[in-house]
mmCIF file of C-alpha atoms and ligand atoms in Angstrom:
data_model
loop_
_atom_site.group_PDB
_atom_site.id
_atom_site.type_symbol
_atom_site.label_atom_id
_atom_site.label_comp_id
_atom_site.label_asym_id
_atom_site.label_seq_id
_atom_site.Cartn_x
_atom_site.Cartn_y
_atom_site.Cartn_z
ATOM 1 C CA UNK A 1 -16.192 32.518 -0.104
ATOM 2 C CA UNK A 2 -14.061 30.860 -2.684
ATOM 3 C CA UNK A 3 -12.742 27.445 -1.895
ATOM 4 C CA UNK A 4 -10.244 25.902 -4.224
ATOM 5 C CA UNK A 5 -11.072 22.650 -5.884
ATOM 6 C CA UNK A 6 -8.120 20.788 -4.495
ATOM 7 C CA UNK A 7 -8.998 21.824 -0.977
ATOM 8 C CA UNK A 8 -12.410 20.261 -1.390
ATOM 9 C CA UNK A 9 -10.865 17.061 -2.602
ATOM 10 C CA UNK A 10 -8.417 16.915 0.264
ATOM 11 C CA UNK A 11 -11.180 17.609 2.731
ATOM 12 C CA UNK A 12 -13.506 15.068 1.193
ATOM 13 C CA UNK A 13 -10.787 12.437 1.358
ATOM 14 C CA UNK A 14 -10.148 13.260 4.964
ATOM 15 C CA UNK A 15 -13.791 13.111 5.904
ATOM 16 C CA UNK A 16 -14.303 9.876 4.005
ATOM 17 C CA UNK A 17 -11.410 8.371 5.864
ATOM 18 C CA UNK A 18 -12.737 9.550 9.208
ATOM 19 C CA UNK A 19 -16.217 8.085 8.870
ATOM 20 C CA UNK A 20 -16.195 5.585 11.676
ATOM 21 C CA UNK A 21 -17.167 2.053 10.931
ATOM 22 C CA UNK A 22 -20.117 2.334 13.300
ATOM 23 C CA UNK A 23 -21.821 3.489 10.138
ATOM 24 C CA UNK A 24 -21.425 -0.059 8.983
ATOM 25 C CA UNK A 25 -24.629 -1.935 9.558
ATOM 26 C CA UNK A 26 -23.132 -5.197 10.754
ATOM 27 C CA UNK A 27 -21.244 -3.498 13.513
ATOM 28 C CA UNK A 28 -23.991 -1.080 14.416
ATOM 29 C CA UNK A 29 -26.431 -3.974 14.784
ATOM 30 C CA UNK A 30 -24.161 -5.745 17.179
ATOM 31 C CA UNK A 31 -24.123 -2.852 19.587
ATOM 32 C CA UNK A 32 -27.020 -3.694 21.803
ATOM 33 C CA UNK A 33 -26.629 -7.444 21.536
ATOM 34 C CA UNK A 34 -23.180 -8.418 22.795
ATOM 35 C CA UNK A 35 -22.432 -7.882 26.445
ATOM 36 C CA UNK A 36 -19.097 -6.323 25.665
ATOM 37 C CA UNK A 37 -19.202 -4.388 22.432
ATOM 38 C CA UNK A 38 -16.056 -4.671 20.278
ATOM 39 C CA UNK A 39 -14.769 -7.321 22.632
ATOM 40 C CA UNK A 40 -14.149 -11.045 22.486
ATOM 41 C CA UNK A 41 -17.866 -11.586 21.955
ATOM 42 C CA UNK A 42 -17.813 -9.717 18.721
ATOM 43 C CA UNK A 43 -14.523 -10.681 17.092
ATOM 44 C CA UNK A 44 -14.087 -14.351 16.319
ATOM 45 C CA UNK A 45 -11.027 -15.821 17.987
ATOM 46 C CA UNK A 46 -10.168 -17.903 14.932
ATOM 47 C CA UNK A 47 -6.888 -19.786 14.638
ATOM 48 C CA UNK A 48 -4.469 -18.444 12.016
ATOM 49 C CA UNK A 49 -0.901 -19.218 10.959
ATOM 50 C CA UNK A 50 1.661 -16.504 10.276
ATOM 51 C CA UNK A 51 4.030 -16.383 7.293
ATOM 52 C CA UNK A 52 6.658 -17.576 9.718
ATOM 53 C CA UNK A 53 4.634 -20.645 10.624
ATOM 54 C CA UNK A 54 3.511 -19.502 14.077
ATOM 55 C CA UNK A 55 -0.005 -20.433 15.266
ATOM 56 C CA UNK A 56 -2.025 -17.524 16.652
ATOM 57 C CA UNK A 57 -5.592 -16.652 17.633
ATOM 58 C CA UNK A 58 -7.207 -13.626 16.021
ATOM 59 C CA UNK A 59 -8.640 -11.967 19.091
ATOM 60 C CA UNK A 60 -6.269 -13.069 21.857
ATOM 61 C CA UNK A 61 -2.988 -12.740 20.001
ATOM 62 C CA UNK A 62 -3.587 -10.246 17.228
ATOM 63 C CA UNK A 63 -5.968 -7.507 18.268
ATOM 64 C CA UNK A 64 -6.668 -7.593 22.012
ATOM 65 C CA UNK A 65 -5.678 -4.207 23.525
ATOM 66 C CA UNK A 66 -3.845 -3.241 20.370
ATOM 67 C CA UNK A 67 -3.875 -0.595 17.653
ATOM 68 C CA UNK A 68 -4.014 -2.507 14.400
ATOM 69 C CA UNK A 69 -4.204 -2.230 10.642
ATOM 70 C CA UNK A 70 -5.870 -5.182 8.953
ATOM 71 C CA UNK A 71 -6.361 -5.887 5.271
ATOM 72 C CA UNK A 72 -7.208 -8.866 3.117
ATOM 73 C CA UNK A 73 -5.081 -9.914 0.197
ATOM 74 C CA UNK A 74 -4.286 -12.889 -1.984
ATOM 75 C CA UNK A 75 -0.892 -13.437 -3.510
ATOM 76 C CA UNK A 76 -2.257 -14.295 -6.970
ATOM 77 C CA UNK A 77 -4.006 -10.896 -7.176
ATOM 78 C CA UNK A 78 -2.184 -8.733 -9.699
ATOM 79 C CA UNK A 79 -4.356 -5.693 -9.676
ATOM 80 C CA UNK A 80 -5.316 -3.823 -6.543
ATOM 81 C CA UNK A 81 -3.366 -5.900 -3.999
ATOM 82 C CA UNK A 82 0.103 -4.872 -5.229
ATOM 83 C CA UNK A 83 -0.913 -1.216 -4.949
ATOM 84 C CA UNK A 84 -2.394 -1.721 -1.530
ATOM 85 C CA UNK A 85 0.600 -3.691 -0.294
ATOM 86 C CA UNK A 86 2.966 -1.043 -1.640
ATOM 87 C CA UNK A 87 0.923 1.697 0.043
ATOM 88 C CA UNK A 88 0.874 -0.045 3.411
ATOM 89 C CA UNK A 89 4.616 -0.551 3.002
ATOM 90 C CA UNK A 90 4.963 3.237 2.801
ATOM 91 C CA UNK A 91 2.895 3.626 5.960
ATOM 92 C CA UNK A 92 5.197 1.119 7.666
ATOM 93 C CA UNK A 93 8.222 3.151 6.611
ATOM 94 C CA UNK A 94 6.699 6.316 8.038
ATOM 95 C CA UNK A 95 5.879 4.656 11.361
ATOM 96 C CA UNK A 96 9.266 2.964 11.469
ATOM 97 C CA UNK A 97 9.996 0.572 14.306
ATOM 98 C CA UNK A 98 6.694 1.269 16.010
ATOM 99 C CA UNK A 99 5.208 -1.358 13.713
ATOM 100 C CA UNK A 100 5.239 -4.594 15.676
ATOM 101 C CA UNK A 101 5.616 -2.685 18.971
ATOM 102 C CA UNK A 102 2.639 -0.412 19.543
ATOM 103 C CA UNK A 103 1.023 -0.594 16.116
ATOM 104 C CA UNK A 104 0.354 -3.942 14.437
ATOM 105 C CA UNK A 105 -0.110 -4.667 10.743
ATOM 106 C CA UNK A 106 -1.898 -7.814 9.558
ATOM 107 C CA UNK A 107 -2.562 -8.951 6.001
ATOM 108 C CA UNK A 108 -4.846 -11.952 5.902
ATOM 109 C CA UNK A 109 -5.233 -14.141 2.819
ATOM 110 C CA UNK A 110 -8.670 -14.649 1.324
ATOM 111 C CA UNK A 111 -7.277 -17.504 -0.769
ATOM 112 C CA UNK A 112 -5.912 -19.570 2.114
ATOM 113 C CA UNK A 113 -5.736 -22.869 0.228
ATOM 114 C CA UNK A 114 -3.265 -21.441 -2.240
ATOM 115 C CA UNK A 115 -1.640 -19.014 0.185
ATOM 116 C CA UNK A 116 0.247 -21.342 2.486
ATOM 117 C CA UNK A 117 2.625 -19.815 5.058
ATOM 118 C CA UNK A 118 5.437 -20.516 2.560
ATOM 119 C CA UNK A 119 3.636 -18.603 -0.206
ATOM 120 C CA UNK A 120 3.082 -15.694 2.163
ATOM 121 C CA UNK A 121 6.733 -15.754 3.199
ATOM 122 C CA UNK A 122 7.720 -15.562 -0.473
ATOM 123 C CA UNK A 123 5.356 -12.601 -0.919
ATOM 124 C CA UNK A 124 6.923 -10.818 2.062
ATOM 125 C CA UNK A 125 10.366 -11.284 0.491
ATOM 126 C CA UNK A 126 9.173 -10.227 -2.947
ATOM 127 C CA UNK A 127 7.851 -6.933 -1.598
ATOM 128 C CA UNK A 128 10.855 -6.437 0.661
ATOM 129 C CA UNK A 129 8.573 -6.081 3.647
ATOM 130 C CA UNK A 130 10.290 -5.322 6.918
ATOM 131 C CA UNK A 131 9.704 -7.196 10.196
ATOM 132 C CA UNK A 132 6.690 -6.205 12.257
ATOM 133 C CA UNK A 133 4.057 -6.703 9.564
ATOM 134 C CA UNK A 134 2.522 -10.147 9.733
ATOM 135 C CA UNK A 135 0.862 -12.103 6.916
ATOM 136 C CA UNK A 136 -1.643 -14.763 7.876
ATOM 137 C CA UNK A 137 -3.529 -17.688 6.490
ATOM 138 C CA UNK A 138 -6.040 -20.111 7.975
ATOM 139 C CA UNK A 139 -9.307 -21.892 7.257
ATOM 140 C CA UNK A 140 -11.380 -20.342 4.498
ATOM 141 C CA UNK A 141 -14.669 -20.457 6.434
ATOM 142 C CA UNK A 142 -13.017 -18.836 9.472
ATOM 143 C CA UNK A 143 -11.552 -16.063 7.350
ATOM 144 C CA UNK A 144 -14.884 -15.426 5.635
ATOM 145 C CA UNK A 145 -16.531 -15.075 9.037
ATOM 146 C CA UNK A 146 -13.826 -12.647 10.090
ATOM 147 C CA UNK A 147 -14.279 -10.541 6.953
ATOM 148 C CA UNK A 148 -17.999 -10.349 7.632
ATOM 149 C CA UNK A 149 -17.429 -9.270 11.213
ATOM 150 C CA UNK A 150 -14.994 -6.586 10.112
ATOM 151 C CA UNK A 151 -17.454 -5.356 7.506
ATOM 152 C CA UNK A 152 -14.975 -6.135 4.740
ATOM 153 C CA UNK A 153 -16.743 -8.991 3.036
ATOM 154 C CA UNK A 154 -17.417 -8.712 -0.675
ATOM 155 C CA UNK A 155 -19.331 -11.525 -2.376
ATOM 156 C CA UNK A 156 -17.088 -12.252 -5.315
ATOM 157 C CA UNK A 157 -13.578 -11.067 -5.668
ATOM 158 C CA UNK A 158 -12.714 -11.495 -9.292
ATOM 159 C CA UNK A 159 -9.274 -10.314 -10.245
ATOM 160 C CA UNK A 160 -11.000 -8.430 -13.055
ATOM 161 C CA UNK A 161 -12.975 -6.003 -10.979
ATOM 162 C CA UNK A 162 -10.529 -3.973 -8.995
ATOM 163 C CA UNK A 163 -13.071 -1.488 -7.687
ATOM 164 C CA UNK A 164 -14.743 -4.180 -5.596
ATOM 165 C CA UNK A 165 -11.566 -4.847 -3.810
ATOM 166 C CA UNK A 166 -10.865 -1.221 -2.994
ATOM 167 C CA UNK A 167 -12.303 -0.715 0.437
ATOM 168 C CA UNK A 168 -10.438 -3.481 1.992
ATOM 169 C CA UNK A 169 -8.482 -2.045 4.804
ATOM 170 C CA UNK A 170 -9.502 -1.292 8.327
ATOM 171 C CA UNK A 171 -7.629 0.334 11.158
ATOM 172 C CA UNK A 172 -8.684 0.361 14.763
ATOM 173 C CA UNK A 173 -8.005 0.293 18.446
ATOM 174 C CA UNK A 174 -9.610 -2.740 20.037
ATOM 175 C CA UNK A 175 -9.711 -1.351 23.565
ATOM 176 C CA UNK A 176 -11.363 1.963 22.680
ATOM 177 C CA UNK A 177 -13.575 0.402 20.014
ATOM 178 C CA UNK A 178 -12.597 2.948 17.382
ATOM 179 C CA UNK A 179 -12.494 1.407 13.928
ATOM 180 C CA UNK A 180 -12.442 2.916 10.484
ATOM 181 C CA UNK A 181 -12.083 1.795 6.921
ATOM 182 C CA UNK A 182 -9.544 3.251 4.607
ATOM 183 C CA UNK A 183 -8.723 3.162 0.945
ATOM 184 C CA UNK A 184 -5.498 1.838 -0.513
ATOM 185 C CA UNK A 185 -5.270 5.130 -2.406
ATOM 186 C CA UNK A 186 -5.172 7.048 0.853
ATOM 187 C CA UNK A 187 -2.156 9.283 1.318
ATOM 188 C CA UNK A 188 0.230 7.158 3.415
ATOM 189 C CA UNK A 189 1.014 10.126 5.670
ATOM 190 C CA UNK A 190 -2.646 10.556 6.534
ATOM 191 C CA UNK A 191 -3.001 6.860 7.204
ATOM 192 C CA UNK A 192 0.141 6.861 9.350
ATOM 193 C CA UNK A 193 -1.167 9.824 11.350
ATOM 194 C CA UNK A 194 -4.521 8.139 11.870
ATOM 195 C CA UNK A 195 -2.913 4.947 13.107
ATOM 196 C CA UNK A 196 0.024 6.462 14.928
ATOM 197 C CA UNK A 197 -1.731 9.338 16.673
ATOM 198 C CA UNK A 198 -5.471 9.475 16.349
ATOM 199 C CA UNK A 199 -6.009 5.857 17.364
ATOM 200 C CA UNK A 200 -3.586 6.355 20.226
ATOM 201 C CA UNK A 201 -5.637 9.344 21.358
ATOM 202 C CA UNK A 202 -2.732 11.558 20.322
ATOM 203 C CA UNK A 203 -0.664 10.400 23.271
ATOM 204 C CA UNK A 204 2.123 8.848 21.318
ATOM 205 C CA UNK A 205 4.903 11.000 19.975
ATOM 206 C CA UNK A 206 6.189 9.596 16.694
ATOM 207 C CA UNK A 207 9.744 8.346 16.868
ATOM 208 C CA UNK A 208 10.531 9.011 13.253
ATOM 209 C CA UNK A 209 11.538 12.603 12.870
ATOM 210 C CA UNK A 210 10.498 12.940 9.254
ATOM 211 C CA UNK A 211 6.782 12.223 9.626
ATOM 212 C CA UNK A 212 5.603 15.751 9.099
ATOM 213 C CA UNK A 213 8.508 17.205 7.215
ATOM 214 C CA UNK A 214 7.883 14.537 4.609
ATOM 215 C CA UNK A 215 4.166 15.131 4.373
ATOM 216 C CA UNK A 216 3.300 16.746 1.087
ATOM 217 C CA UNK A 217 1.958 20.239 1.452
ATOM 218 C CA UNK A 218 -1.466 20.954 0.077
ATOM 219 C CA UNK A 219 -0.989 22.984 -3.044
ATOM 220 C CA UNK A 220 -2.145 23.001 -6.585
ATOM 221 C CA UNK A 221 -0.667 19.902 -8.117
ATOM 222 C CA UNK A 222 -0.606 18.874 -11.742
ATOM 223 C CA UNK A 223 -2.405 15.853 -13.123
ATOM 224 C CA UNK A 224 0.870 14.102 -13.723
ATOM 225 C CA UNK A 225 1.967 14.648 -10.154
ATOM 226 C CA UNK A 226 -1.277 13.538 -8.631
ATOM 227 C CA UNK A 227 -1.308 10.399 -10.786
ATOM 228 C CA UNK A 228 2.272 9.673 -9.879
ATOM 229 C CA UNK A 229 1.593 10.103 -6.177
ATOM 230 C CA UNK A 230 -1.475 7.934 -6.088
ATOM 231 C CA UNK A 231 -0.497 5.200 -8.530
ATOM 232 C CA UNK A 232 3.271 5.039 -8.784
ATOM 233 C CA UNK A 233 5.067 6.567 -5.796
ATOM 234 C CA UNK A 234 4.397 3.595 -3.573
ATOM 235 C CA UNK A 235 6.600 1.487 -5.871
ATOM 236 C CA UNK A 236 8.894 3.946 -7.651
ATOM 237 C CA UNK A 237 11.320 6.728 -6.821
ATOM 238 C CA UNK A 238 12.790 9.205 -9.310
ATOM 239 C CA UNK A 239 16.412 10.159 -8.789
ATOM 240 C CA UNK A 240 16.811 8.807 -5.281
ATOM 241 C CA UNK A 241 20.470 7.918 -4.760
ATOM 242 C CA UNK A 242 21.147 4.254 -5.456
ATOM 243 C CA UNK A 243 21.261 2.384 -2.164
ATOM 244 C CA UNK A 244 18.449 4.428 -0.683
ATOM 245 C CA UNK A 245 16.247 3.863 -3.738
ATOM 246 C CA UNK A 246 16.434 0.117 -3.511
ATOM 247 C CA UNK A 247 15.512 0.204 0.147
ATOM 248 C CA UNK A 248 12.651 2.629 -0.337
ATOM 249 C CA UNK A 249 11.024 1.337 -3.478
ATOM 250 C CA UNK A 250 9.875 -2.005 -4.801
ATOM 251 C CA UNK A 251 10.324 -1.132 -8.459
ATOM 252 C CA UNK A 252 13.113 0.526 -10.439
ATOM 253 C CA UNK A 253 14.042 4.178 -9.945
ATOM 254 C CA UNK A 254 12.618 6.056 -12.917
ATOM 255 C CA UNK A 255 15.319 8.706 -13.262
ATOM 256 C CA UNK A 256 15.872 9.597 -16.918
ATOM 257 C CA UNK A 257 13.429 6.996 -18.162
ATOM 258 C CA UNK A 258 12.237 9.245 -21.024
ATOM 259 C CA UNK A 259 15.779 9.325 -22.392
ATOM 260 C CA UNK A 260 16.862 5.778 -21.757
ATOM 261 C CA UNK A 261 13.845 3.906 -23.095
ATOM 262 C CA UNK A 262 12.303 3.778 -26.506
ATOM 263 C CA UNK A 263 9.182 5.958 -26.492
ATOM 264 C CA UNK A 264 6.825 3.378 -27.988
ATOM 265 C CA UNK A 265 8.068 0.713 -25.587
ATOM 266 C CA UNK A 266 7.625 3.040 -22.606
ATOM 267 C CA UNK A 267 4.114 4.118 -23.559
ATOM 268 C CA UNK A 268 2.983 0.571 -24.163
ATOM 269 C CA UNK A 269 4.570 -0.600 -20.916
ATOM 270 C CA UNK A 270 2.540 1.964 -18.959
ATOM 271 C CA UNK A 271 -0.632 1.016 -20.819
ATOM 272 C CA UNK A 272 -0.376 -2.766 -20.590
ATOM 273 C CA UNK A 273 2.589 -4.128 -18.631
ATOM 274 C CA UNK A 274 0.672 -7.343 -17.956
ATOM 275 C CA UNK A 275 0.354 -8.078 -21.677
ATOM 276 C CA UNK A 276 3.994 -7.335 -22.342
ATOM 277 C CA UNK A 277 5.015 -9.684 -19.568
ATOM 278 C CA UNK A 278 2.655 -12.332 -20.889
ATOM 279 C CA UNK A 279 4.203 -11.940 -24.341
ATOM 280 C CA UNK A 280 7.645 -12.230 -22.753
ATOM 281 C CA UNK A 281 8.919 -8.923 -24.107
ATOM 282 C CA UNK A 282 12.695 -9.266 -23.531
ATOM 283 C CA UNK A 283 13.247 -5.945 -21.744
ATOM 284 C CA UNK A 284 10.120 -6.394 -19.627
ATOM 285 C CA UNK A 285 11.259 -9.897 -18.664
ATOM 286 C CA UNK A 286 14.745 -8.687 -17.765
ATOM 287 C CA UNK A 287 13.286 -6.052 -15.425
ATOM 288 C CA UNK A 288 10.802 -8.522 -14.007
ATOM 289 C CA UNK A 289 13.586 -10.940 -13.135
ATOM 290 C CA UNK A 290 15.682 -8.171 -11.673
ATOM 291 C CA UNK A 291 12.827 -6.935 -9.467
ATOM 292 C CA UNK A 292 11.984 -10.096 -7.533
ATOM 293 C CA UNK A 293 9.590 -11.344 -10.223
ATOM 294 C CA UNK A 294 7.085 -8.829 -8.993
ATOM 295 C CA UNK A 295 4.968 -7.853 -11.984
ATOM 296 C CA UNK A 296 4.112 -4.196 -12.371
ATOM 297 C CA UNK A 297 0.292 -3.975 -12.207
ATOM 298 C CA UNK A 298 -1.804 -2.724 -15.102
ATOM 299 C CA UNK A 299 -3.014 0.615 -13.733
ATOM 300 C CA UNK A 300 -5.587 1.197 -16.483
ATOM 301 C CA UNK A 301 -4.063 4.431 -17.677
ATOM 302 C CA UNK A 302 -5.256 6.159 -20.811
ATOM 303 C CA UNK A 303 -2.993 7.941 -23.294
ATOM 304 C CA UNK A 304 -3.501 11.400 -21.795
ATOM 305 C CA UNK A 305 -2.639 10.075 -18.341
ATOM 306 C CA UNK A 306 0.478 8.381 -19.690
ATOM 307 C CA UNK A 307 1.603 11.642 -21.301
ATOM 308 C CA UNK A 308 1.007 13.507 -18.044
ATOM 309 C CA UNK A 309 2.928 10.928 -16.075
ATOM 310 C CA UNK A 310 5.921 10.887 -18.387
ATOM 311 C CA UNK A 311 5.981 14.686 -18.299
ATOM 312 C CA UNK A 312 6.006 14.664 -14.534
ATOM 313 C CA UNK A 313 8.743 12.019 -14.392
ATOM 314 C CA UNK A 314 10.781 14.240 -16.688
ATOM 315 C CA UNK A 315 10.254 17.172 -14.311
ATOM 316 C CA UNK A 316 11.445 15.067 -11.395
ATOM 317 C CA UNK A 317 14.430 13.944 -13.422
ATOM 318 C CA UNK A 318 15.477 17.535 -14.096
ATOM 319 C CA UNK A 319 14.962 18.451 -10.442
ATOM 320 C CA UNK A 320 17.103 15.532 -9.325
ATOM 321 C CA UNK A 321 19.752 16.419 -11.870
ATOM 322 C CA UNK A 322 19.978 19.980 -10.585
ATOM 323 C CA UNK A 323 20.074 18.810 -7.014
ATOM 324 C CA UNK A 324 22.849 16.343 -7.777
ATOM 325 C CA UNK A 325 24.830 19.051 -9.561
ATOM 326 C CA UNK A 326 24.450 21.325 -6.569
ATOM 327 C CA UNK A 327 25.747 18.574 -4.285
ATOM 328 C CA UNK A 328 28.380 17.366 -6.696
ATOM 329 C CA UNK A 329 26.915 13.879 -6.594
ATOM 330 C CA UNK A 330 26.827 11.218 -9.280
ATOM 331 C CA UNK A 331 25.240 8.228 -7.569
ATOM 332 C CA UNK A 332 21.747 8.913 -8.878
ATOM 333 C CA UNK A 333 19.408 5.949 -8.799
ATOM 334 C CA UNK A 334 19.052 5.175 -12.464
ATOM 335 C CA UNK A 335 16.538 2.672 -13.774
ATOM 336 C CA UNK A 336 19.185 0.018 -14.242
ATOM 337 C CA UNK A 337 20.891 0.651 -10.922
ATOM 338 C CA UNK A 338 18.484 -1.653 -9.176
ATOM 339 C CA UNK A 339 20.907 -4.117 -7.664
ATOM 340 C CA UNK A 340 23.204 -2.871 -4.981
ATOM 341 C CA UNK A 341 25.040 -5.688 -3.371
ATOM 342 C CA UNK A 342 27.588 -3.618 -1.524
HETATM 343 C C1 HEC B 1 3.030 -2.439 -7.165
HETATM 344 C C2 HEC B 1 4.230 -1.791 -7.590
HETATM 345 C C3 HEC B 1 4.231 -0.928 -8.829
HETATM 346 C C4 HEC B 1 3.399 0.126 -9.152
HETATM 347 C C5 HEC B 1 2.196 0.598 -8.372
HETATM 348 C C6 HEC B 1 3.931 0.707 -10.361
HETATM 349 N N1 HEC B 1 5.021 0.024 -10.762
HETATM 350 FE FE1 HEC B 1 6.206 0.457 -12.378
HETATM 351 N N2 HEC B 1 7.278 -1.215 -12.046
HETATM 352 C C7 HEC B 1 7.157 -2.052 -10.967
HETATM 353 C C8 HEC B 1 8.113 -3.139 -11.084
HETATM 354 C C9 HEC B 1 8.291 -4.268 -10.083
HETATM 355 C C10 HEC B 1 8.811 -2.923 -12.280
HETATM 356 C C11 HEC B 1 9.909 -3.812 -12.901
HETATM 357 C C12 HEC B 1 9.289 -4.679 -13.979
HETATM 358 C C13 HEC B 1 8.441 -5.804 -13.434
HETATM 359 O O1 HEC B 1 8.867 -6.462 -12.472
HETATM 360 O O2 HEC B 1 7.331 -6.001 -13.936
HETATM 361 C C14 HEC B 1 8.276 -1.690 -12.861
HETATM 362 C C15 HEC B 1 8.732 -1.122 -14.030
HETATM 363 C C16 HEC B 1 8.394 0.142 -14.477
HETATM 364 C C17 HEC B 1 8.998 0.841 -15.606
HETATM 365 C C18 HEC B 1 10.122 0.338 -16.461
HETATM 366 C C19 HEC B 1 11.437 0.805 -15.883
HETATM 367 C C20 HEC B 1 12.584 0.647 -16.831
HETATM 368 O O3 HEC B 1 13.726 0.614 -16.345
HETATM 369 O O4 HEC B 1 12.355 0.580 -18.039
HETATM 370 C C21 HEC B 1 8.380 2.047 -15.719
HETATM 371 C C22 HEC B 1 8.648 3.129 -16.733
HETATM 372 C C23 HEC B 1 7.377 2.095 -14.679
HETATM 373 N N3 HEC B 1 7.406 0.918 -13.943
HETATM 374 C C24 HEC B 1 6.528 3.164 -14.471
HETATM 375 C C25 HEC B 1 5.459 3.157 -13.568
HETATM 376 C C26 HEC B 1 4.503 4.235 -13.463
HETATM 377 C C27 HEC B 1 4.537 5.512 -14.267
HETATM 378 C C28 HEC B 1 3.617 3.842 -12.508
HETATM 379 C C29 HEC B 1 2.379 4.569 -12.052
HETATM 380 C C30 HEC B 1 1.404 4.850 -13.068
HETATM 381 C C31 HEC B 1 4.030 2.540 -11.994
HETATM 382 N N4 HEC B 1 5.144 2.177 -12.668
HETATM 383 C C32 HEC B 1 3.382 1.819 -10.967
HETATM 384 C C33 HEC B 1 6.272 -1.913 -9.910
HETATM 385 C C34 HEC B 1 5.244 -0.984 -9.857
#
C-alpha cells in the first residue's frame, strides 16, 4: 500500500494534536489524589485582571463548565508569540461570534509586572483582536502555579529560543475533563474544529457557514505554499479586496509585492525584518508605523525558503489578477492599500 508523504504528515499532525493531556505527568499524577479530578481542587482559583480592568477568578469565572482555549504570552515577545496570537486570531474568525459565548479564549501574561491591563489592552488593539477573547494579568507566582497545573510551564523563556515556547496552548472542556495541547503552527481550521465540535461532543452546529468550505483540501502542496500557510497566512493576505483585507489580516496585503518592491530589499526583509527595523530602514519604518507598530517577526527563513515564498506569492498574485479580471474588479488589496478609513 502506497501512502503519500503529505498524507502521513497530515495524519501525524492530527494525531499529535489529539494526544490528550492525560499523557502529561502532572495531570496524570493528580488523578487518584484529588476528590474531584479536573475540578476546583485541581485548578487554582487565582485572581486575575482582564485587559479591560475587570477582576476575575481563574476557576470560578474563566473555566468552570466552559470550553476554553488558554495560552501564555508576553507582549515584549517578538518571536513565537506574534505567530501564535495571529493563529489564534484566525481560529477566532472561523468560530465567529461563538467566541465569548460558548467557547472562551484566554491569553495570560507570563510577564505580569510589565504586562499591566493597559499594556494588554494596547496589544489587543495592535492585533485588531475582536471582542470575546480576553487577555489577563495577575501575580507572577500565581501565574507560574497555573502554568504548572496546566502542564505548560517551561523553566526559562528566553526570547531567543522560540522552540521552547512552542507548545504553549491548551484547549479543553472543564466539565468533561478533556484537555489537549496544541501547537501555534496547527492549521486554524483543525483547531477550530477541535474546540468548536470535538470538545462540545459534536453537539454544536457551527454558526459560520464557511467553516468547511474554507478548509484547505489535502493535496500535494508546494514548499512555498506550505511555508506561506504556516508562517505568513495568519498575518498576510494576497489580493484580498481592500476593506476585507484590512479586517482579515494584521499585516499588509502582499499582492504584487515582487513587482512593487526592490528585490534586494524584499529578500533582506524576509530574512531579517527585526534588524531592518532596528536600523530604522525608511521603508520598513513607514510600514511599521502604518501597521499599528506591530513588528513583523523574524521567521528564520533561509534563502531557498525565501525564493519559494516569493514564487508562491507571485502565483497568488497572478491568480488574484485573473479573478479580478473575470469579475471586472479593480479594488485589489495592494501592499500600500492598508488604510481604509471609509
Ligand atoms: C505576526 C504577523 C506577521 C507574520 C507571521 C508575517 N508578517 Fe509580514 N508583515 C507583518 C507586518 C505587521 C508588516 C508591516 C511592517 C511591520 O510592521 O513590521 C509586514 C510586512 C511584510 C512585507 C512588506 C510589505 C510591503 O508592502 O513591502 C512583506 C513582503 C512580508 N511582510 C512578507 C511576509 C512573509 C512572506 C511572511 C511569512 C514568511 C510574513 N510576512 C509573516 C506581519 C507579519
